[in-house]
CSV table of C-alpha atoms in Angstrom, one decimal:
chain,number,residue,atom,x,y,z
A,154,UNK,CA,0.7,-33.8,60.3
A,155,UNK,CA,-2.8,-33.8,58.8
A,156,UNK,CA,-2.7,-30.2,57.6
A,157,UNK,CA,0.2,-28.9,55.5
A,158,UNK,CA,2.0,-25.7,56.5
A,159,UNK,CA,1.6,-23.0,53.8
A,160,UNK,CA,5.3,-22.8,52.9
A,161,UNK,CA,5.3,-26.5,52.0
A,162,UNK,CA,2.3,-26.4,49.7
A,163,UNK,CA,4.0,-25.2,46.5
A,164,UNK,CA,7.0,-27.6,46.8
A,165,UNK,CA,4.7,-30.5,47.6
A,166,UNK,CA,2.4,-29.7,44.7
A,167,UNK,CA,5.4,-29.7,42.3
A,168,UNK,CA,6.7,-33.0,43.7
A,169,UNK,CA,3.2,-34.6,43.4
A,170,UNK,CA,2.8,-33.3,39.8
A,171,UNK,CA,6.2,-34.7,38.8
A,172,UNK,CA,5.1,-38.1,40.1
A,173,UNK,CA,1.6,-38.0,38.6
A,174,UNK,CA,2.7,-36.5,35.3
A,175,UNK,CA,5.4,-39.3,34.9
A,176,UNK,CA,2.7,-41.9,35.5
A,177,UNK,CA,0.1,-40.3,33.4
A,178,UNK,CA,2.3,-39.9,30.3
A,179,UNK,CA,4.0,-43.3,30.8
A,180,UNK,CA,0.5,-44.9,31.1
A,181,UNK,CA,-0.6,-43.1,27.9
A,182,UNK,CA,2.5,-44.2,26.0
A,183,UNK,CA,2.2,-47.8,27.3
A,184,UNK,CA,-1.4,-48.0,26.3
A,185,UNK,CA,-0.3,-47.7,22.6
A,186,UNK,CA,0.8,-51.4,23.0
A,187,UNK,CA,-2.7,-52.7,23.5
A,188,UNK,CA,-3.3,-55.3,20.8
A,189,UNK,CA,0.3,-55.0,19.7
A,190,UNK,CA,2.5,-56.5,22.4
A,191,UNK,CA,4.6,-59.6,21.3
A,192,UNK,CA,2.4,-62.2,22.9
A,193,UNK,CA,-1.2,-62.3,23.9
A,194,UNK,CA,-0.5,-62.8,27.6
A,195,UNK,CA,1.9,-59.9,27.8
A,196,UNK,CA,-0.5,-57.8,25.8
A,197,UNK,CA,-3.1,-58.1,28.4
A,198,UNK,CA,-0.7,-57.8,31.3
A,199,UNK,CA,1.0,-54.7,29.8
A,200,UNK,CA,-2.4,-53.0,29.3
A,201,UNK,CA,-3.5,-53.8,32.8
A,202,UNK,CA,-0.3,-52.3,34.2
A,203,UNK,CA,-0.7,-49.2,32.1
A,204,UNK,CA,-4.2,-48.8,33.5
A,205,UNK,CA,-2.5,-48.9,37.0
A,206,UNK,CA,-0.2,-46.0,35.9
A,207,UNK,CA,-3.3,-43.9,35.0
A,208,UNK,CA,-5.1,-44.8,38.2
A,209,UNK,CA,-2.1,-44.0,40.3
A,210,UNK,CA,-1.8,-40.7,38.5
A,211,UNK,CA,-5.5,-39.9,39.2
A,212,UNK,CA,-5.0,-40.6,42.9
A,213,UNK,CA,-2.0,-38.3,43.1
A,214,UNK,CA,-3.6,-35.6,41.0
A,215,UNK,CA,-6.5,-35.6,43.5
A,216,UNK,CA,-4.2,-34.9,46.5
A,217,UNK,CA,-2.4,-32.1,44.5
A,218,UNK,CA,-5.8,-30.8,43.4
A,219,UNK,CA,-6.9,-30.6,47.1
A,220,UNK,CA,-3.9,-28.5,47.9
A,221,UNK,CA,-4.4,-26.0,45.1
A,222,UNK,CA,-8.2,-25.9,44.9
A,223,UNK,CA,-8.5,-27.6,41.5
A,224,UNK,CA,-9.6,-31.0,40.2
A,225,UNK,CA,-7.7,-34.0,39.0
A,226,UNK,CA,-9.1,-33.6,35.5
A,227,UNK,CA,-8.0,-29.9,35.3
A,228,UNK,CA,-4.5,-30.8,36.5
A,229,UNK,CA,-4.3,-33.7,34.0
A,230,UNK,CA,-5.8,-31.9,31.0
A,231,UNK,CA,-5.9,-28.1,31.4
A,232,UNK,CA,-2.3,-27.1,32.0
A,233,UNK,CA,0.1,-25.5,29.5
A,234,UNK,CA,2.9,-27.9,28.3
A,235,UNK,CA,5.5,-26.0,30.3
A,236,UNK,CA,3.5,-26.6,33.5
A,237,UNK,CA,3.9,-30.4,33.2
A,238,UNK,CA,6.7,-31.7,35.3
A,239,UNK,CA,7.3,-35.2,33.8
A,240,UNK,CA,10.7,-36.4,32.8
A,241,UNK,CA,11.8,-36.6,29.1
A,242,UNK,CA,12.1,-40.4,29.4
A,243,UNK,CA,8.3,-40.9,29.6
A,244,UNK,CA,7.6,-38.4,26.7
A,245,UNK,CA,9.4,-40.0,23.9
A,246,UNK,CA,7.8,-42.5,21.6
A,247,UNK,CA,9.1,-46.0,21.9
A,248,UNK,CA,8.6,-46.4,18.1
A,249,UNK,CA,6.9,-49.7,18.9
A,250,UNK,CA,10.2,-51.1,19.7
A,251,UNK,CA,9.5,-53.7,22.5
A,252,UNK,CA,13.0,-53.5,23.9
A,253,UNK,CA,12.7,-49.7,24.3
A,254,UNK,CA,9.2,-50.1,25.9
A,255,UNK,CA,10.5,-52.7,28.4
A,256,UNK,CA,13.7,-50.7,29.3
A,257,UNK,CA,11.8,-47.5,29.7
A,258,UNK,CA,9.4,-49.2,32.2
A,259,UNK,CA,12.4,-50.8,33.9
A,260,UNK,CA,13.9,-47.4,34.6
A,261,UNK,CA,10.6,-45.8,35.5
A,262,UNK,CA,9.1,-48.5,37.7
A,263,UNK,CA,12.2,-48.9,39.8
A,264,UNK,CA,12.3,-45.1,40.3
A,265,UNK,CA,8.6,-44.9,41.1
A,266,UNK,CA,8.9,-47.7,43.6
A,267,UNK,CA,11.6,-45.8,45.5
A,268,UNK,CA,9.8,-42.5,45.2
A,269,UNK,CA,6.5,-43.9,46.5
A,270,UNK,CA,8.3,-45.8,49.2
A,271,UNK,CA,9.6,-42.5,50.5
A,272,UNK,CA,6.2,-40.8,50.2
A,273,UNK,CA,4.7,-43.8,52.2
A,274,UNK,CA,6.7,-42.5,55.1
A,275,UNK,CA,5.7,-38.9,54.6
A,276,UNK,CA,4.9,-36.8,57.7
A,277,UNK,CA,1.9,-35.6,55.7
A,278,UNK,CA,-0.6,-38.3,56.7
A,279,UNK,CA,-3.1,-38.3,53.8
A,280,UNK,CA,-0.2,-38.6,51.4
A,281,UNK,CA,1.6,-41.4,53.4
A,282,UNK,CA,-1.7,-43.4,53.5
A,283,UNK,CA,-2.1,-43.2,49.7
A,284,UNK,CA,1.5,-43.8,48.9
A,285,UNK,CA,1.5,-46.9,51.2
A,286,UNK,CA,-1.2,-48.4,49.0
A,287,UNK,CA,0.4,-47.4,45.7
A,288,UNK,CA,3.9,-48.7,46.6
A,289,UNK,CA,2.5,-52.2,47.2
A,290,UNK,CA,1.0,-52.0,43.6
A,291,UNK,CA,4.2,-50.6,42.2
A,292,UNK,CA,6.0,-53.6,43.4
A,293,UNK,CA,4.0,-55.7,41.0
A,294,UNK,CA,5.2,-53.5,38.2
A,295,UNK,CA,8.8,-53.9,39.3
A,296,UNK,CA,8.5,-57.7,39.5
A,297,UNK,CA,6.8,-57.8,36.1
A,298,UNK,CA,9.4,-55.6,34.3
A,299,UNK,CA,12.3,-57.4,36.0
A,300,UNK,CA,10.9,-60.7,34.8
A,301,UNK,CA,10.7,-59.4,31.2
A,302,UNK,CA,14.3,-58.0,31.4
A,303,UNK,CA,15.6,-61.4,32.6
A,304,UNK,CA,13.7,-63.4,30.0
A,305,UNK,CA,14.9,-61.1,27.1
A,306,UNK,CA,18.4,-60.8,28.5
A,307,UNK,CA,18.7,-64.6,28.6
A,308,UNK,CA,16.6,-65.2,25.5
A,309,UNK,CA,19.0,-65.4,22.5
A,310,UNK,CA,21.7,-63.3,20.9
A,311,UNK,CA,19.1,-61.1,19.1
A,312,UNK,CA,17.0,-60.4,22.1
A,313,UNK,CA,20.0,-59.7,24.3
A,314,UNK,CA,21.5,-57.3,21.7
A,315,UNK,CA,18.2,-55.5,21.3
A,316,UNK,CA,17.8,-55.1,25.1
A,317,UNK,CA,21.4,-53.9,25.5
A,318,UNK,CA,21.1,-51.3,22.8
A,319,UNK,CA,17.8,-50.1,24.3
A,320,UNK,CA,19.4,-49.8,27.7
A,321,UNK,CA,22.4,-47.9,26.3
A,322,UNK,CA,20.1,-45.6,24.4
A,323,UNK,CA,17.8,-44.8,27.3
A,324,UNK,CA,20.3,-44.6,30.1
A,325,UNK,CA,21.4,-41.0,29.5
A,326,UNK,CA,17.7,-39.9,29.4
A,327,UNK,CA,16.7,-42.1,32.4
A,328,UNK,CA,18.8,-40.1,34.8
A,329,UNK,CA,16.5,-37.1,34.1
A,330,UNK,CA,14.0,-38.9,36.3
A,331,UNK,CA,16.2,-37.9,39.2
A,332,UNK,CA,16.1,-34.2,38.4
A,333,UNK,CA,14.8,-32.5,41.6
A,334,UNK,CA,11.7,-30.5,41.6
A,335,UNK,CA,11.8,-27.0,43.1
A,336,UNK,CA,11.8,-26.8,46.9
A,337,UNK,CA,12.5,-30.5,47.4
A,338,UNK,CA,15.1,-29.8,50.1
A,339,UNK,CA,12.4,-28.2,52.3
A,340,UNK,CA,10.1,-31.2,51.9
A,341,UNK,CA,13.0,-33.5,52.8
A,342,UNK,CA,13.9,-31.4,55.9
A,343,UNK,CA,10.3,-31.5,57.1
A,344,UNK,CA,9.9,-35.2,56.5
A,345,UNK,CA,7.2,-34.7,53.9
A,346,UNK,CA,9.5,-36.4,51.5
A,347,UNK,CA,11.8,-38.3,53.8
A,348,UNK,CA,15.4,-38.9,52.7
A,349,UNK,CA,16.7,-42.4,52.3
A,350,UNK,CA,20.2,-43.9,52.8
A,351,UNK,CA,21.9,-44.6,50.5
A,352,UNK,CA,20.5,-41.6,48.6
A,353,UNK,CA,18.1,-41.9,45.7
A,354,UNK,CA,20.5,-42.1,42.8
A,355,UNK,CA,22.7,-44.8,44.5
A,356,UNK,CA,19.7,-46.9,45.6
A,357,UNK,CA,18.1,-46.7,42.1
A,358,UNK,CA,21.4,-47.5,40.3
A,359,UNK,CA,22.0,-50.4,42.7
A,360,UNK,CA,18.5,-51.8,42.2
A,361,UNK,CA,18.8,-51.5,38.4
A,362,UNK,CA,22.3,-52.9,38.1
A,363,UNK,CA,21.4,-55.9,40.3
A,364,UNK,CA,18.6,-56.9,37.9
A,365,UNK,CA,20.6,-56.0,34.7
A,366,UNK,CA,23.5,-58.2,35.9
A,367,UNK,CA,21.1,-61.1,36.6
A,368,UNK,CA,19.9,-60.5,33.0
A,369,UNK,CA,23.4,-60.6,31.5
A,370,UNK,CA,23.0,-57.0,30.5
A,371,UNK,CA,25.4,-54.1,31.2
A,372,UNK,CA,24.2,-50.8,32.6
A,373,UNK,CA,26.1,-47.6,32.8
A,374,UNK,CA,24.5,-44.7,34.6
A,375,UNK,CA,26.0,-41.2,35.2
A,376,UNK,CA,24.7,-39.2,38.1
A,377,UNK,CA,22.7,-36.3,36.6
A,378,UNK,CA,24.5,-32.9,36.6
A,379,UNK,CA,23.1,-30.7,39.4
A,380,UNK,CA,22.7,-27.8,37.0
A,381,UNK,CA,20.8,-29.8,34.3
A,382,UNK,CA,17.4,-28.4,33.8
A,383,UNK,CA,14.7,-30.4,32.1
A,384,UNK,CA,11.2,-31.9,32.6
A,385,UNK,CA,11.0,-31.1,36.3
A,386,UNK,CA,11.1,-27.4,35.4
A,387,UNK,CA,8.7,-27.7,32.6
A,388,UNK,CA,11.2,-28.0,29.8
A,389,UNK,CA,10.1,-30.7,27.4
A,390,UNK,CA,11.0,-32.4,24.2
A,391,UNK,CA,9.3,-31.4,20.9
A,392,UNK,CA,7.4,-34.7,21.0
A,393,UNK,CA,5.7,-33.6,24.2
A,394,UNK,CA,3.7,-30.7,22.8
A,395,UNK,CA,2.1,-32.9,20.1
A,396,UNK,CA,1.6,-35.7,22.6
A,397,UNK,CA,-0.3,-33.4,24.9
A,398,UNK,CA,-2.2,-31.8,22.1
A,399,UNK,CA,-3.6,-35.2,21.1
A,400,UNK,CA,-4.1,-36.3,24.7
A,401,UNK,CA,-6.2,-33.3,25.6
A,402,UNK,CA,-8.2,-32.8,22.4
A,403,UNK,CA,-11.4,-34.4,23.7
A,404,UNK,CA,-11.2,-32.5,27.0
A,405,UNK,CA,-10.7,-29.2,25.2
A,406,UNK,CA,-13.9,-29.6,23.2
A,407,UNK,CA,-16.0,-29.1,26.3
A,408,UNK,CA,-13.8,-28.6,29.4
A,409,UNK,CA,-16.8,-28.3,31.8
A,410,UNK,CA,-18.5,-31.5,30.6
A,411,UNK,CA,-19.2,-34.1,33.2
A,412,UNK,CA,-17.9,-37.6,32.4
B,56,UNK,CA,-4.0,-44.8,22.5
B,57,UNK,CA,-2.4,-42.3,20.1
B,58,UNK,CA,-2.3,-41.7,16.4
B,59,UNK,CA,1.2,-43.1,16.4
B,60,UNK,CA,-0.6,-46.4,15.8
B,61,UNK,CA,-1.7,-45.2,12.4
B,62,UNK,CA,1.9,-45.5,11.3
B,63,UNK,CA,2.8,-48.8,12.8
B,64,UNK,CA,6.1,-50.2,11.6
B,65,UNK,CA,5.2,-53.7,10.4
B,66,UNK,CA,7.8,-56.5,10.1
B,67,UNK,CA,8.7,-57.3,6.5
B,68,UNK,CA,7.2,-60.3,4.9
B,69,UNK,CA,8.9,-63.5,6.2
B,70,UNK,CA,10.7,-61.5,8.9
B,71,UNK,CA,9.2,-63.6,11.7
B,72,UNK,CA,11.8,-66.3,12.1
B,73,UNK,CA,10.6,-67.8,15.4
B,74,UNK,CA,7.6,-70.1,15.3
B,75,UNK,CA,4.4,-68.3,16.4
B,76,UNK,CA,3.9,-70.7,19.4
B,77,UNK,CA,7.4,-70.0,20.8
B,78,UNK,CA,8.6,-71.9,23.7
B,79,UNK,CA,5.6,-71.2,26.0
B,80,UNK,CA,3.6,-74.0,27.5
B,81,UNK,CA,0.1,-73.9,29.1
B,82,UNK,CA,-0.4,-73.4,32.8
B,83,UNK,CA,-3.7,-73.7,34.6
B,84,UNK,CA,-4.7,-70.8,36.9
B,85,UNK,CA,-6.7,-71.1,40.1
B,86,UNK,CA,-7.9,-68.0,42.0
B,87,UNK,CA,-9.1,-67.6,45.6
B,88,UNK,CA,-11.5,-64.8,46.2
B,89,UNK,CA,-11.5,-64.9,50.0
B,90,UNK,CA,-8.9,-66.3,52.5
B,91,UNK,CA,-10.0,-69.8,53.6
B,92,UNK,CA,-12.3,-70.3,50.6
B,93,UNK,CA,-11.3,-72.8,47.9
B,94,UNK,CA,-9.3,-71.9,44.9
B,95,UNK,CA,-11.4,-72.0,41.8
B,96,UNK,CA,-10.1,-72.8,38.3
B,97,UNK,CA,-10.1,-69.5,36.4
B,98,UNK,CA,-8.5,-70.3,33.1
B,99,UNK,CA,-5.2,-70.9,31.3
B,100,UNK,CA,-2.1,-68.8,30.4
B,101,UNK,CA,0.8,-69.7,28.2
B,102,UNK,CA,4.2,-69.0,29.7
B,103,UNK,CA,7.8,-70.3,29.6
B,104,UNK,CA,7.9,-71.1,33.3
B,105,UNK,CA,5.8,-70.9,36.5
B,106,UNK,CA,7.2,-67.5,37.6
B,107,UNK,CA,6.2,-66.0,34.2
B,108,UNK,CA,2.8,-67.8,34.4
B,109,UNK,CA,2.1,-66.3,37.8
B,110,UNK,CA,2.9,-62.8,36.5
B,111,UNK,CA,0.5,-63.2,33.6
B,112,UNK,CA,-2.2,-64.9,35.8
B,113,UNK,CA,-2.2,-61.9,38.2
B,114,UNK,CA,-3.1,-59.6,35.4
B,115,UNK,CA,-5.4,-61.9,33.5
B,116,UNK,CA,-7.5,-63.5,36.2
B,117,UNK,CA,-6.8,-61.3,39.2
B,118,UNK,CA,-8.2,-58.0,38.0
B,119,UNK,CA,-11.8,-58.7,37.2
B,120,UNK,CA,-12.8,-59.2,40.8
B,121,UNK,CA,-11.2,-58.8,44.2
B,122,UNK,CA,-8.8,-61.7,44.5
B,123,UNK,CA,-6.5,-62.7,47.3
B,124,UNK,CA,-4.4,-65.6,46.1
B,125,UNK,CA,-3.4,-67.3,42.9
B,126,UNK,CA,-2.0,-70.7,42.0
B,127,UNK,CA,-0.5,-71.7,38.7
B,128,UNK,CA,0.2,-75.3,37.8
B,129,UNK,CA,1.9,-76.5,34.6
B,130,UNK,CA,-0.7,-78.5,32.7
B,131,UNK,CA,2.0,-81.2,32.1
B,132,UNK,CA,2.1,-81.7,35.9
B,133,UNK,CA,-1.6,-82.5,36.0
B,134,UNK,CA,-3.0,-86.0,35.6
B,135,UNK,CA,-6.5,-86.3,34.4
B,136,UNK,CA,-9.1,-89.0,33.6
B,137,UNK,CA,-10.0,-89.9,30.1
B,138,UNK,CA,-13.5,-89.0,28.8
B,139,UNK,CA,-13.8,-92.2,26.7
B,140,UNK,CA,-12.2,-94.8,29.0
B,141,UNK,CA,-12.4,-93.7,32.6
B,142,UNK,CA,-15.8,-94.1,34.3
B,143,UNK,CA,-16.1,-91.8,37.3
B,144,UNK,CA,-19.8,-91.7,38.2
B,145,UNK,CA,-21.3,-95.2,38.7
B,146,UNK,CA,-24.4,-96.2,36.8
B,147,UNK,CA,-25.6,-98.8,39.3
B,148,UNK,CA,-28.1,-97.7,42.1
B,149,UNK,CA,-26.1,-96.4,45.0
B,150,UNK,CA,-28.6,-93.9,46.2
B,151,UNK,CA,-28.3,-95.4,49.8
B,152,UNK,CA,-25.0,-93.6,50.2
B,153,UNK,CA,-26.6,-90.2,49.5
B,154,UNK,CA,-28.0,-88.4,52.6
B,155,UNK,CA,-31.6,-88.4,51.4
B,156,UNK,CA,-34.8,-89.3,53.2
B,157,UNK,CA,-34.0,-87.8,56.6
B,158,UNK,CA,-36.8,-85.5,57.8
B,159,UNK,CA,-34.3,-83.0,59.2
B,160,UNK,CA,-36.4,-80.0,58.4
B,161,UNK,CA,-39.3,-81.0,60.6
B,162,UNK,CA,-37.2,-82.0,63.5
B,163,UNK,CA,-35.3,-78.7,63.3
B,164,UNK,CA,-38.6,-76.8,63.3
B,165,UNK,CA,-39.8,-78.7,66.3
B,166,UNK,CA,-36.6,-78.0,68.1
B,167,UNK,CA,-36.7,-74.3,67.3
B,168,UNK,CA,-40.3,-73.9,68.5
B,169,UNK,CA,-39.5,-75.7,71.8
B,170,UNK,CA,-36.6,-73.2,72.3
B,171,UNK,CA,-39.0,-70.4,71.5
B,172,UNK,CA,-41.5,-71.6,74.1
B,173,UNK,CA,-38.6,-71.7,76.7
B,174,UNK,CA,-37.8,-68.1,75.8
B,175,UNK,CA,-41.4,-67.0,76.3
B,176,UNK,CA,-41.5,-68.8,79.6
B,177,UNK,CA,-38.4,-66.9,80.8
B,178,UNK,CA,-40.0,-63.6,79.8
B,179,UNK,CA,-43.3,-64.5,81.6
B,180,UNK,CA,-41.4,-65.4,84.8
B,181,UNK,CA,-39.5,-62.0,84.6
B,182,UNK,CA,-42.8,-60.2,84.3
B,183,UNK,CA,-44.2,-62.1,87.3
B,184,UNK,CA,-41.5,-61.4,89.8
C-alpha cells in the first residue's frame, strides 16, 4: 500500500518514533566519544557510525513527520520528554567506560538490524523502501560491533572481565528495547510491521548469544515482562530529562530558525 | 557532544600499562570509486588483523566520496623498491619506445571530414529522389 489507512497512523507513528528516538539518542551518546575512543582508528570509525545513527533517525523522523503533518526537526527537538519513546538503554551515560559503550551498541545494533529488517518487508511501500536501504547500513554497524566484542573478549583477562561486567550490567536494561509500542499488534496483523519466526526476542537473543559465545563471553537475557512499562510509553530515567534539555537548548533559542 | 565531557574521568598517572602502539600493525588501503575502475591507494590504517583493518578502512576512506570496493593489504606483505639502490626509470635515451611522432591527429581529422562528406552526399541524394 502507498497510502496508510487512518487507523494505522497512530500506531505506526509510535513505532517509527521508537526506532528514530533510539537512534537519535544513541547517536548523541556515542558522539561523546569523538576524540576519546581508545585508538585513533576506532575513534574515527565510532564517530562515523554515530553519524549514521543520526542520519537514520532523520530519515525515519521524516516519514513520521509526513504522517502527522510535522517536520523532522520538530519531532526531534520540540517534544516533551514523556513524548519520546526511546528505550532506557540508550539514555544512560556510558560514563566513558568503553566496555559499556561497546556492549550498549552491541545490544542496540543487533536489535535495530532485526527491526529494520522487518520494516524492509512492510506493506507500507515508502517505509519498506527506506528501511531496505537502512538495514543494509545497519549491517555494517553489526559487523563492526561484533568485531569489537570478539577482540575485547579474546583480548586479555582485563578486557574480558570488563566486557563481561558491562554485559551483565546492561543485560537487564537491554531487554527494554523489546517493550512493544502501543498498537503494534495491529501493525503486525496488517503487515506494516511483519512478524518474524522465531519471534523478535528469540531471534535477538540467539544472534547476541552466538557472537557472545564466539567472544568467550556469557550472556543471560530474561524475556521482558509483558506488563513492564518504560521508554516505549514515555517513561524515562532521570538522566533523560537533562540529556534532552541539553540536546534541545540551541533549538529552543529560536525554534523557527532555518538551518 | 554533551557537557558530560567536561567531567571526563581520566586514568591515574601511570595507569596505562599497555604500550601506546599496542599490537596493531599498518595496513595499506585501496579504494575503488566505480566498478571496473582501478583501485587507488587511499592511505593507511593500523589494525591487529585484516578483518579489523577492513572495518576501519570502510569508515576512514569509504565515507568521503561514493566508494564501491575496498582492499586492505598488510604492509608486511608488500615488497617495494629501495629509493637509494633500486633504479626504476632508465637514464639512457629510450625515447624510441614511446609512442611519439605519429601524426595521428591530422589523419583522424582527414578521416572524419571524409566521413562528413559521405553523410552530406547521402542527404543530397535523398533530397534529389
